[in-house]
Short mmCIF file of C-alpha atoms and ligand atoms in Angstrom, two decimals:
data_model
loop_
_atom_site.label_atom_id
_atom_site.label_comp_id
_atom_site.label_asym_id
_atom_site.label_seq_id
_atom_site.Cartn_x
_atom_site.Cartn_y
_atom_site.Cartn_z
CA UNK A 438 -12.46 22.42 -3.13
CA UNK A 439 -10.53 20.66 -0.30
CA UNK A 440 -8.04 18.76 -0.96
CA UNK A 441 -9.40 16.71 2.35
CA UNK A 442 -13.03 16.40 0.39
CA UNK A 443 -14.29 12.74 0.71
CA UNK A 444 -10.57 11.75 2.06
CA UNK A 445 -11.03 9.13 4.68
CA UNK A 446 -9.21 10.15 8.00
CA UNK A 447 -8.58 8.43 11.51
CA UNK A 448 -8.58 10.69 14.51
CA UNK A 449 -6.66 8.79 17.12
CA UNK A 450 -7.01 11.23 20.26
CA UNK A 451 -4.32 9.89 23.00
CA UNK A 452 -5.12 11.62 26.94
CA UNK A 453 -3.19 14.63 27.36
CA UNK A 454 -4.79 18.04 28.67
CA UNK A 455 -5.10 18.75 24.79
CA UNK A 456 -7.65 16.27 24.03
CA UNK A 457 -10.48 18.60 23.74
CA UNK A 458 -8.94 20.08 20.95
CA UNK A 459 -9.12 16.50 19.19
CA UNK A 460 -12.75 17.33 19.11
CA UNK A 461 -12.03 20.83 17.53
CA UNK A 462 -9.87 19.05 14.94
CA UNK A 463 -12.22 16.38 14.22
CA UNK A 464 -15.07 19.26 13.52
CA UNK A 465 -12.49 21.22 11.04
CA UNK A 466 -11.38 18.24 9.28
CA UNK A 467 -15.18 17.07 9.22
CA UNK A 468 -15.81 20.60 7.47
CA UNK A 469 -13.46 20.12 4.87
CA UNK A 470 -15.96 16.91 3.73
CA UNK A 471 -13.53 14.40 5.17
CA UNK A 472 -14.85 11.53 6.35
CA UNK A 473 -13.62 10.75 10.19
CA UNK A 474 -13.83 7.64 12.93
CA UNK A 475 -12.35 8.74 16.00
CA UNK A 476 -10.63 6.42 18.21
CA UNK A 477 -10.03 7.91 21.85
CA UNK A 478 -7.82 6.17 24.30
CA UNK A 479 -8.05 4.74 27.58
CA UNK A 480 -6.31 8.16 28.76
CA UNK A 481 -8.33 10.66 26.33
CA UNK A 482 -11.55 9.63 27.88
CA UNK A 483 -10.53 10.90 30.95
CA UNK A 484 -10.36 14.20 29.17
CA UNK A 485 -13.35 13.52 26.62
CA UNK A 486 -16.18 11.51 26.49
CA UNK A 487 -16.73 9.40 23.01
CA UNK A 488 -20.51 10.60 22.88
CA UNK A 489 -18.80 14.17 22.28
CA UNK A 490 -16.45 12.88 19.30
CA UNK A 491 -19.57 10.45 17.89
CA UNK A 492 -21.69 13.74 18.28
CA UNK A 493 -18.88 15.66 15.72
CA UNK A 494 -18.04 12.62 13.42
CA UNK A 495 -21.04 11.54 12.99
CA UNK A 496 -19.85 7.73 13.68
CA UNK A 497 -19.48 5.40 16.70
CA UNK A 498 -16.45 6.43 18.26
CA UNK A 499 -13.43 3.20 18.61
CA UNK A 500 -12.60 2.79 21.91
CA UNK A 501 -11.43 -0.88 22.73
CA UNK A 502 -9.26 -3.28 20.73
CA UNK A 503 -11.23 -6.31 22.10
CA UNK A 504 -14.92 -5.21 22.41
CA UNK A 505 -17.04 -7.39 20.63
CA UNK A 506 -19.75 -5.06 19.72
CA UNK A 507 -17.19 -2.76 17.92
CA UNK A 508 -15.77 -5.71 16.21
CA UNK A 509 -19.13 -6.95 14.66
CA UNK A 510 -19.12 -3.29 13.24
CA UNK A 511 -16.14 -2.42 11.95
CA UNK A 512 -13.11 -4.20 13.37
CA UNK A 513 -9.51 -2.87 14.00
CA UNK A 514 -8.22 -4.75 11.11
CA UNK A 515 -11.18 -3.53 9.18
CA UNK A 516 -11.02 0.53 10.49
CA UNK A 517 -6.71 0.56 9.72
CA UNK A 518 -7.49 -0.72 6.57
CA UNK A 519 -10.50 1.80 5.46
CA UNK A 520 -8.38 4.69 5.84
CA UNK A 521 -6.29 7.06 3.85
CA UNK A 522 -4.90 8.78 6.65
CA UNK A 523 -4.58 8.39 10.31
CA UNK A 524 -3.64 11.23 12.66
CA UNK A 525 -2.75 10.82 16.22
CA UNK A 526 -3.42 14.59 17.56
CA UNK A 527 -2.79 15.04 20.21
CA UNK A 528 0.31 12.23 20.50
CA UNK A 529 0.98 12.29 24.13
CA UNK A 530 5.08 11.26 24.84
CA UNK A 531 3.87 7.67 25.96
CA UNK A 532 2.02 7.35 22.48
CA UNK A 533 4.86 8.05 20.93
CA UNK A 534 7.09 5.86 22.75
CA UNK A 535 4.85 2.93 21.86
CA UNK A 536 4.61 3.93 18.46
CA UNK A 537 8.16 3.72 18.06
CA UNK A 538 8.63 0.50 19.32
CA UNK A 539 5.60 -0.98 17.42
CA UNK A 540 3.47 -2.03 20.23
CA UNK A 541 -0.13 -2.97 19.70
CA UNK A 542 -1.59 -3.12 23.23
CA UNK A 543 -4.51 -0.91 22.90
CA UNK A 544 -6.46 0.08 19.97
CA UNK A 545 -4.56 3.30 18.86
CA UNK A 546 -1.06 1.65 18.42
CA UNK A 547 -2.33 -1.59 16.87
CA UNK A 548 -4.74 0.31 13.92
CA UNK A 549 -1.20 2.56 13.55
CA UNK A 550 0.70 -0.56 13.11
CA UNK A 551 -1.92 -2.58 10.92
CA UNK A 552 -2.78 0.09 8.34
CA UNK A 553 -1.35 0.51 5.13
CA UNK A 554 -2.07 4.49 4.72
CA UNK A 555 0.53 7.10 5.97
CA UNK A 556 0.39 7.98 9.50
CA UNK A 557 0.84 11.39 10.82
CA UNK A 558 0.89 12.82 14.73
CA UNK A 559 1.02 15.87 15.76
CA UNK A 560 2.31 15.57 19.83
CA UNK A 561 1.36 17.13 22.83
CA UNK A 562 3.20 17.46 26.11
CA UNK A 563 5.08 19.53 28.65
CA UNK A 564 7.96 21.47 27.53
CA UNK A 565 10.39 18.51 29.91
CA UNK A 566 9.34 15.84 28.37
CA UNK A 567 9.43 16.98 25.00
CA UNK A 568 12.90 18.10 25.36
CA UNK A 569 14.00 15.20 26.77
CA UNK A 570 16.33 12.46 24.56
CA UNK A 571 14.07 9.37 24.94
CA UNK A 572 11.34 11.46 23.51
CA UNK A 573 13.34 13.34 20.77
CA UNK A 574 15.29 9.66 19.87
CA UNK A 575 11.66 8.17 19.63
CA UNK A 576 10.29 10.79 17.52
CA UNK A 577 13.61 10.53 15.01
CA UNK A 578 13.18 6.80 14.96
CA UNK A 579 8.85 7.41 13.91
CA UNK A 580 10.45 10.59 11.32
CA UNK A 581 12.84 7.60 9.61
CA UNK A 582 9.92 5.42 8.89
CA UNK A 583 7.78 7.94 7.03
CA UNK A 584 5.60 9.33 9.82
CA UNK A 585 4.78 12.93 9.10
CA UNK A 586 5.46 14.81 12.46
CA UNK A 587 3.11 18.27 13.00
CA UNK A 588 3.98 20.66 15.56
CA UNK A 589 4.59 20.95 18.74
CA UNK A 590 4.20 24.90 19.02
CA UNK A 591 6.21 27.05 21.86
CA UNK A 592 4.34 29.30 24.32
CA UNK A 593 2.52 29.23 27.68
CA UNK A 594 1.74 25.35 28.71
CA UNK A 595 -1.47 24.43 30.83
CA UNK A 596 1.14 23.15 33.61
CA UNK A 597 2.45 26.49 33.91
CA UNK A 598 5.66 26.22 31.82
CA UNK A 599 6.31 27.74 28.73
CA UNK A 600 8.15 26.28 26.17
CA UNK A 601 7.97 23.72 22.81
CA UNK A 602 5.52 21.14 23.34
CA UNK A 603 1.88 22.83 22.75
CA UNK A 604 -0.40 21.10 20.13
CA UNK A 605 -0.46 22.97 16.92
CA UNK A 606 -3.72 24.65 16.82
CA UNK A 607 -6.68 22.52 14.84
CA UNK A 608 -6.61 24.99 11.83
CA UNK A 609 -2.72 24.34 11.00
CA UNK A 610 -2.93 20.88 12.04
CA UNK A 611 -5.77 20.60 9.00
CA UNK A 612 -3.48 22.80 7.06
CA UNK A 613 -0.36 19.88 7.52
CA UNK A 614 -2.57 17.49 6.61
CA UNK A 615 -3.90 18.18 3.49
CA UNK A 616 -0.71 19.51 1.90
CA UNK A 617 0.21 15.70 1.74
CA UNK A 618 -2.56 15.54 -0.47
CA UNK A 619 -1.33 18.42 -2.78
CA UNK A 620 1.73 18.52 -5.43
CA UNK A 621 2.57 19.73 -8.60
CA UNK A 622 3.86 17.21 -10.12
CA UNK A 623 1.14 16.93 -12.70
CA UNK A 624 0.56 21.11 -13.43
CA UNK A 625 0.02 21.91 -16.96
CA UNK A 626 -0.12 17.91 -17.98
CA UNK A 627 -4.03 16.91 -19.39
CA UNK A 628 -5.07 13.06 -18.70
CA UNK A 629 -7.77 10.61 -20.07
CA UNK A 630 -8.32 7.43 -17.54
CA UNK A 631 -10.65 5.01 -18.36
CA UNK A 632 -12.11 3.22 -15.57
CA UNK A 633 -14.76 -0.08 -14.42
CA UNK A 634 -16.87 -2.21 -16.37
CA UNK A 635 -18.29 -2.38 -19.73
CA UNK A 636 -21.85 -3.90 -20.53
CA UNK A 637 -22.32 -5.88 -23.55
CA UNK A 638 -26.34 -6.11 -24.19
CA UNK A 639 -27.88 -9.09 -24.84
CA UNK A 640 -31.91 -7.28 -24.97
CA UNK A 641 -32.61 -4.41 -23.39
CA UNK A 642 -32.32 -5.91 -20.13
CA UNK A 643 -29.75 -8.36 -20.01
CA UNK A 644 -26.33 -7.83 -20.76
CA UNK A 645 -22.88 -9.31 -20.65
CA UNK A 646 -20.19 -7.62 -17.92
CA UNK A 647 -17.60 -8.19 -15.00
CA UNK A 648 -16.69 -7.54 -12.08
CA UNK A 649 -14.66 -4.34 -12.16
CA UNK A 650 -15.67 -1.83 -9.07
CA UNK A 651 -13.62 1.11 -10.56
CA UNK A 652 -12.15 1.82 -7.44
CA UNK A 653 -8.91 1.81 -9.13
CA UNK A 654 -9.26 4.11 -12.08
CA UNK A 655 -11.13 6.35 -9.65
CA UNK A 656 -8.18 6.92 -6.95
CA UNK A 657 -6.03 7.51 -10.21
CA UNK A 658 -8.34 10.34 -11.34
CA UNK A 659 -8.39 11.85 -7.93
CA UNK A 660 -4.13 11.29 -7.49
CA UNK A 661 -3.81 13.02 -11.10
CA UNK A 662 -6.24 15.98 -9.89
CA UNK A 663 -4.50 16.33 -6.66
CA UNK A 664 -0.67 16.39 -8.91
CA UNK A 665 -2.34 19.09 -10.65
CA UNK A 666 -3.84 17.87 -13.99
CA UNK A 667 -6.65 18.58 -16.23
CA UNK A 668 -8.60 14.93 -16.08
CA UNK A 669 -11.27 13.26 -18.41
CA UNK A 670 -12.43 9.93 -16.52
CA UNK A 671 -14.17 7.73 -18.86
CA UNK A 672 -16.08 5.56 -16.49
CA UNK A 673 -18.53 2.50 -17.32
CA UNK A 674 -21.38 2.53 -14.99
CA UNK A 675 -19.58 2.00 -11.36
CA UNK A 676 -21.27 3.18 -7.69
CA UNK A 677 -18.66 5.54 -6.90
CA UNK A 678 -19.00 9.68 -7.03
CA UNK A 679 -16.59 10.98 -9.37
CA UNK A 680 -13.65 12.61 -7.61
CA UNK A 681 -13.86 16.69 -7.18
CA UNK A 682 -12.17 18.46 -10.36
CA UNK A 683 -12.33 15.97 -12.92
CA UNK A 684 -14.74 15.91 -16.07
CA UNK A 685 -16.39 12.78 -16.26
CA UNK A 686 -17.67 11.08 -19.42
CA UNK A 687 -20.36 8.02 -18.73
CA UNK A 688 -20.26 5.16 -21.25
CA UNK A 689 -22.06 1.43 -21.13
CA UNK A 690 -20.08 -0.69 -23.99
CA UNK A 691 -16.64 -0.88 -24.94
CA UNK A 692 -17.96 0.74 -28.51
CA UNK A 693 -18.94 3.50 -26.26
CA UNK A 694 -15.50 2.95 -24.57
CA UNK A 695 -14.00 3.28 -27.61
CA UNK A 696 -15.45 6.07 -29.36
CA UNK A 697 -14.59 8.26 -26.28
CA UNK A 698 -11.03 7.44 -25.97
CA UNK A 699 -10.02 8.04 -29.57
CA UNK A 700 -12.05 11.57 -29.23
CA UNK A 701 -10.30 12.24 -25.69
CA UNK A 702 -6.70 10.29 -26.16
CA UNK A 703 -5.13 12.82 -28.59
CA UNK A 704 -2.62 14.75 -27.66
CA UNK A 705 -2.99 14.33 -23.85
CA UNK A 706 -0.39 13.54 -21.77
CA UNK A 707 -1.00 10.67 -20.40
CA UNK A 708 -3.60 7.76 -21.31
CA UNK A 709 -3.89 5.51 -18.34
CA UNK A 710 -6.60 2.25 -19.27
CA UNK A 711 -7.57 1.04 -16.05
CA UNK A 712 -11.23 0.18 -17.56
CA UNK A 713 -11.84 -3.88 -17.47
CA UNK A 714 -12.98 -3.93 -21.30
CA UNK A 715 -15.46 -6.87 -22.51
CA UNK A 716 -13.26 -8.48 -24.99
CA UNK A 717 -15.94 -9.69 -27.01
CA UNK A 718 -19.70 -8.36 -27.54
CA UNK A 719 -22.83 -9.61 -28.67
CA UNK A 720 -23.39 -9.73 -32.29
CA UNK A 721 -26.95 -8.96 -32.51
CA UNK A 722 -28.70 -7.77 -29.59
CA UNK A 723 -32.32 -8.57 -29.58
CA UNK A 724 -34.43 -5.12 -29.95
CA UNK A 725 -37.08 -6.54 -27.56
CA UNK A 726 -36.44 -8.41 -24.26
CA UNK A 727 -35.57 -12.30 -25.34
CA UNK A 728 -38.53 -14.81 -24.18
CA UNK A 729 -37.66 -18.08 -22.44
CA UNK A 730 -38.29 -20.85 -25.64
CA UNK A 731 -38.36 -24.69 -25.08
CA UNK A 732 -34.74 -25.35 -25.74
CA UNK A 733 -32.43 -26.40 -23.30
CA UNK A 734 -29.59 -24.63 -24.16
CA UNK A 735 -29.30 -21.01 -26.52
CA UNK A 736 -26.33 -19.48 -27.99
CA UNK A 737 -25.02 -16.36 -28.23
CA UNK A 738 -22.64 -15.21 -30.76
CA UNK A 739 -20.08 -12.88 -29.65
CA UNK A 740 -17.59 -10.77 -32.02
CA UNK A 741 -14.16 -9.35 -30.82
CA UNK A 742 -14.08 -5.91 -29.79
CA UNK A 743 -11.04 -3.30 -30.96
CA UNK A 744 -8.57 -3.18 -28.62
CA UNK A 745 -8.64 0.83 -27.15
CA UNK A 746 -5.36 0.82 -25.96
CA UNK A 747 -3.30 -0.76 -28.53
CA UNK A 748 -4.92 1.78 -30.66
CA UNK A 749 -4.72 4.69 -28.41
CA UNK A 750 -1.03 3.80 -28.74
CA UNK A 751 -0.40 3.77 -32.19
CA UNK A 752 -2.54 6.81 -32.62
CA UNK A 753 -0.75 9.14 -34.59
CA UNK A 754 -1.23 12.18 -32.02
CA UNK A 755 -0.36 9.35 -29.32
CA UNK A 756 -0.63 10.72 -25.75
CA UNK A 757 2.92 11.19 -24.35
CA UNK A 758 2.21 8.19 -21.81
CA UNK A 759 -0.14 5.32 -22.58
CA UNK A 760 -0.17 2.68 -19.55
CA UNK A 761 -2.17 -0.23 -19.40
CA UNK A 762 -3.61 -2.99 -16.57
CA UNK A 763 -3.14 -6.09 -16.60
CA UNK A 764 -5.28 -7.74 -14.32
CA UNK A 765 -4.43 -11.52 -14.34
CA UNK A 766 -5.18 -15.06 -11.63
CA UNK A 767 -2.04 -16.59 -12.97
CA UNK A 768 1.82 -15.94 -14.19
CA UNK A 769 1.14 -12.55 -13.49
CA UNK A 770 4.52 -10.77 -14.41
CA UNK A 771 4.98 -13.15 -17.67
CA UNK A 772 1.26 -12.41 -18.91
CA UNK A 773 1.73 -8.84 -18.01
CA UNK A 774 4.84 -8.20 -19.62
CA UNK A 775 3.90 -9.66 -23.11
CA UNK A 776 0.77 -7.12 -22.89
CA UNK A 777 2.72 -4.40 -22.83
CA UNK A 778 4.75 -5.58 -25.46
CA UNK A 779 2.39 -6.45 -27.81
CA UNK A 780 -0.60 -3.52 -27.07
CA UNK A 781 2.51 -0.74 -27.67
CA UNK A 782 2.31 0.22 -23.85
CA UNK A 783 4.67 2.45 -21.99
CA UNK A 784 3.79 1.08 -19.06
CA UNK A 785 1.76 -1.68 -18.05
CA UNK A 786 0.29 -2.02 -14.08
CA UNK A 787 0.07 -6.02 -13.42
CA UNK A 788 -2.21 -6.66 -10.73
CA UNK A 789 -2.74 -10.31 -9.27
CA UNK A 790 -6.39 -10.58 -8.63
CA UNK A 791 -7.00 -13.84 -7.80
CA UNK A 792 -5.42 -12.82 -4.01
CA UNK A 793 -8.40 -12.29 -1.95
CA UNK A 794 -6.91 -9.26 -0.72
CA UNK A 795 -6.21 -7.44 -3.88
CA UNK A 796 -9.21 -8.69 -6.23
CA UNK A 797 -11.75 -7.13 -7.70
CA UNK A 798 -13.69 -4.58 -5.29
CA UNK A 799 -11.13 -4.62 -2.62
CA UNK A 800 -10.21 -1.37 -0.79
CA UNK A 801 -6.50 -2.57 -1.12
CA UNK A 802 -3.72 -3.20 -4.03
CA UNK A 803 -0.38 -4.68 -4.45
CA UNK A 804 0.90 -3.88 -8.39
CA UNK A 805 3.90 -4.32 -10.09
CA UNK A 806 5.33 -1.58 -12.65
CA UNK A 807 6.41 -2.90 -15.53
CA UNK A 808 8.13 -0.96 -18.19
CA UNK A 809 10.59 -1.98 -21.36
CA UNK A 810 13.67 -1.43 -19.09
CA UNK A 811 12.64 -1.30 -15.36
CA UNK A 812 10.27 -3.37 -12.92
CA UNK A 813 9.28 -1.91 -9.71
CA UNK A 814 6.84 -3.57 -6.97
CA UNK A 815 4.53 -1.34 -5.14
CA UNK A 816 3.38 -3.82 -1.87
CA UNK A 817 -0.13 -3.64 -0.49
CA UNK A 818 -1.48 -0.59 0.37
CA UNK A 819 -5.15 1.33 0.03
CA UNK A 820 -5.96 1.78 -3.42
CA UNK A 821 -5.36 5.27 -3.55
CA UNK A 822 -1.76 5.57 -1.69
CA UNK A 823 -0.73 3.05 -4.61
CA UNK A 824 -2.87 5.33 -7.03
CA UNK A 825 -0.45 8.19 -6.13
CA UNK A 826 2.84 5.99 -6.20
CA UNK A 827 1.67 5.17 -9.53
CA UNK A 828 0.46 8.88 -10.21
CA UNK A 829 4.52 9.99 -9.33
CA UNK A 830 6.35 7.23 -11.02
CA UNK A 831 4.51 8.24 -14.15
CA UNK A 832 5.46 12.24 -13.39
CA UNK A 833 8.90 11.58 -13.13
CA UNK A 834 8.76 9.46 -15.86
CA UNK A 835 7.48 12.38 -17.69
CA UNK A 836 9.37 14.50 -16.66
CA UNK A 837 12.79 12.73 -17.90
CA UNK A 838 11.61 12.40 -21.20
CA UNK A 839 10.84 16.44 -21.21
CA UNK A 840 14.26 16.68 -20.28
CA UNK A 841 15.67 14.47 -22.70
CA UNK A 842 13.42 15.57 -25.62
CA UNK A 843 12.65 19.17 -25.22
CA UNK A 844 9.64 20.64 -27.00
CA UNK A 845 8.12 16.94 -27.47
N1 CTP B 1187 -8.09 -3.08 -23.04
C1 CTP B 1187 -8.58 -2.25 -24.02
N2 CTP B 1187 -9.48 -2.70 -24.93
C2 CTP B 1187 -9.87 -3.98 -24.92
C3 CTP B 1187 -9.38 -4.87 -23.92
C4 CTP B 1187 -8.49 -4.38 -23.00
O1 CTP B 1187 -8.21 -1.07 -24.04
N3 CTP B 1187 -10.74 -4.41 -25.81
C5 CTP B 1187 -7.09 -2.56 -22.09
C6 CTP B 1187 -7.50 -2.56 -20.63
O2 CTP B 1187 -8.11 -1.33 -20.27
C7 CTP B 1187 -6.17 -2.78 -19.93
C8 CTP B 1187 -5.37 -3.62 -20.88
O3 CTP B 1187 -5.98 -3.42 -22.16
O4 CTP B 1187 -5.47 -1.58 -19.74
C9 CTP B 1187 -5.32 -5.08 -20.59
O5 CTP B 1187 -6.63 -5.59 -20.46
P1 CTP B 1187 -6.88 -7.16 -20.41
O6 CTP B 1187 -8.34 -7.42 -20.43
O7 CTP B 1187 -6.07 -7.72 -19.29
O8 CTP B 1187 -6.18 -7.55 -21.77
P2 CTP B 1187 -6.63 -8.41 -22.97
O9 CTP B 1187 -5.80 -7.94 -24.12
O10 CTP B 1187 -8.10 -8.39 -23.14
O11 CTP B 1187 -6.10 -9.86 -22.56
P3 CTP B 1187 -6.86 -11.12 -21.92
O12 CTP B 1187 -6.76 -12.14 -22.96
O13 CTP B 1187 -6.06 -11.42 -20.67
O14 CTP B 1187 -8.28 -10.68 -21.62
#
């Protein structure tokens, strides 16, 4: 299966002779089970009409940065921040000039500047200009930041010339960009994530529960897939697909929860609990569906539930990693850091949820790392570029402790 499947990807097509094979790039990518939104600029539509690229994406194509219509759909701010990848193919020498200054005066440059997920281009343009220093200076400056630079190819130019400066063809250009999506780092390793919500009943049709989306847990399955690693995802009932290549086990209570981590937890790897566990759970759940009675008021009584992780980590075949969440509205880091004391955690991934942009359901995440010796921040980004920051912090770290304890 790709490693492009259900990735979402921005096609920014700038206006250079090699637009129309935008729209050949946008078709291959589409192929691969990506999902696309084009946005074509002032100078591709000379080349290419948006009707063509909505025809192969399957979406309205983003044209303006200030066209109301557009912005009652999904907005700039909205599109740069739906995306785990944005290519600019082709990226005409003027794109990339404004790209390297940070300029936001047309729709392109301003989603490139405002979105958190890595940003790739793959440029287009006569052999000159290519070769010539303000280009190549640009392109270093856009190379030091982190953008991911594809192509040019040499050969025979549609001016005439021939020389470096041809778009990469749309099969390599795929090629480029799903390799980002592919490492090693987790070959061989086998890991159990738990993920969203538990439900507490209170009848059989009421129950107890939270807010958890699982969007989390779920980019952490698919970042430990893509490293290379055999995944269980232990998932309470959430309305997301499971992520190509990992086994998924359903549960509804934290019993359920529970009784599937100590099975799964054993010798793996790695343990991450991203689930948001009910603490407590109704004693005695009615067997028929509870009638309205005269009182005013009703109790329920609730008992504690066990504590997966803390167990999972004193487990006697404990996984080599056990990290925990700790999802908290106030003193994040101080809250967080006695968890991870006290539950036996190697790790423990403190997440401030009360910020409107990083709470529960959000497409976005800001977490801090926190470990017995080291604290690291990772600042806001989609939830799956932190999922794989996470996902390679946690390979390294278990990697050093291969090296320092071989055979363990
Ligand atoms: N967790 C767990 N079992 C529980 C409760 C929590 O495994 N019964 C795990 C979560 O999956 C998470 C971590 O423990 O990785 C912290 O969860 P959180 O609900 O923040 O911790 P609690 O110990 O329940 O603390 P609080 O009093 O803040 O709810």
């Amino acid at each position: 299966m790709s490693q492009l499947h259900q990735r979402r990807v921005i096609v920014a097509i700038s206006g250079g002779i090699a637009a129309y094979k935008g729209a050949e790039l946008v078709r291959q990518l589409k192929k691969q089970g990506a999902s696309i939104r084009v946005i074509l600029s002032r100078g591709a539509r000379e080349f290419i009409t948006p009707l063509t690229l909505q025809a192969l994406s399957g979406e309205p194509t983003h044209t303006e940065l200030l066209d109301e219509k557009a912005e009652a759909g999904m907005g700039h701010i909205a599109l740069a921040r739906w995306a785990d990848l944005m290519v600019v193919a082709p990226a005409t020498a003027d794109v990339i000039a404004r790209l390297a200054h940070g300029r936001a005066d047309d729709l392109l440059t301003t989603v490139a500047l405002a979105t958190p997920a890595p940003v790739a281009i793959a440029p287009a343009m006569n052999q000159q200009m290519w070769a010539n220093q303000a280009t190549q200076d640009n392109l270093s400056q856009l190379s030091k930041r982190g953008l991911q630079i594809i192509g040019p190819e040499a050969g025979e130019q549609a001016c005439g010339d021939v020389g470096p400066g041809r778009l990469l063809a749309p099969g390599a250009i795929v090629t480029a960009l799903a390799e980002r999506f592919t490492s090693r780092q987790l070959e061989q390793r086998r890991v159990v994530i738990t993920a969203g919500p538990t439900l507490e009943a209170i009848d059989p049709v009421r129950f107890l529960s939270n807010h958890s989306s699982g969007k989390m847990g779920y980019a952490l399955a698919r970042a430990c897939a893509d490293a290379g690693a055999r995944v269980v995802l232990i998932s309470g009932p959430v309305e997301l697909s499971p992520p190509d290549r990992v086994k998924l086990i359903s549960i509804t209570s934290a019993l359920d929860l529970h009784k599937a981590a100590l099975a799964e937890a054993p010798g793996a790897d790695l343990f991450i609990g991203a689930a948001a566990v009910a603490d407590y759970r109704v004693q005695h759940p009615a067997s028929g569906k509870m009638k309205k009675g005269d009182d005013d008021t009703i109790s329920l009584t609730l008992v504690q539930n066990p504590d997966i992780i803390a167990e999972v980590s004193h487990l006697e075949r404990r996984p080599k990693m056990v990290v925990g969440f700790a999802a908290e509205t106030h003193n994040l880091l101080e809250h967080a850091r006695t968890k991870r004391a006290n539950k036996g955690l190697d790790m423990i991934i403190a997440n401030d949820v009360s910020a409107p942009q990083t709470g529960f359901g959000s497409e976005l995440n800001a977490v801090h790392l926190i470990t017995a010796a080291t604290e690291e921040q990772l600042t806001l980004a989609s939830k799956q570029v932190i999922a794989e920051q996470i996902i390679s912090a946690l390979a390294e770290a278990l990697h050093q402790a291969a090296k320092s304890h071989p055979g363990s």
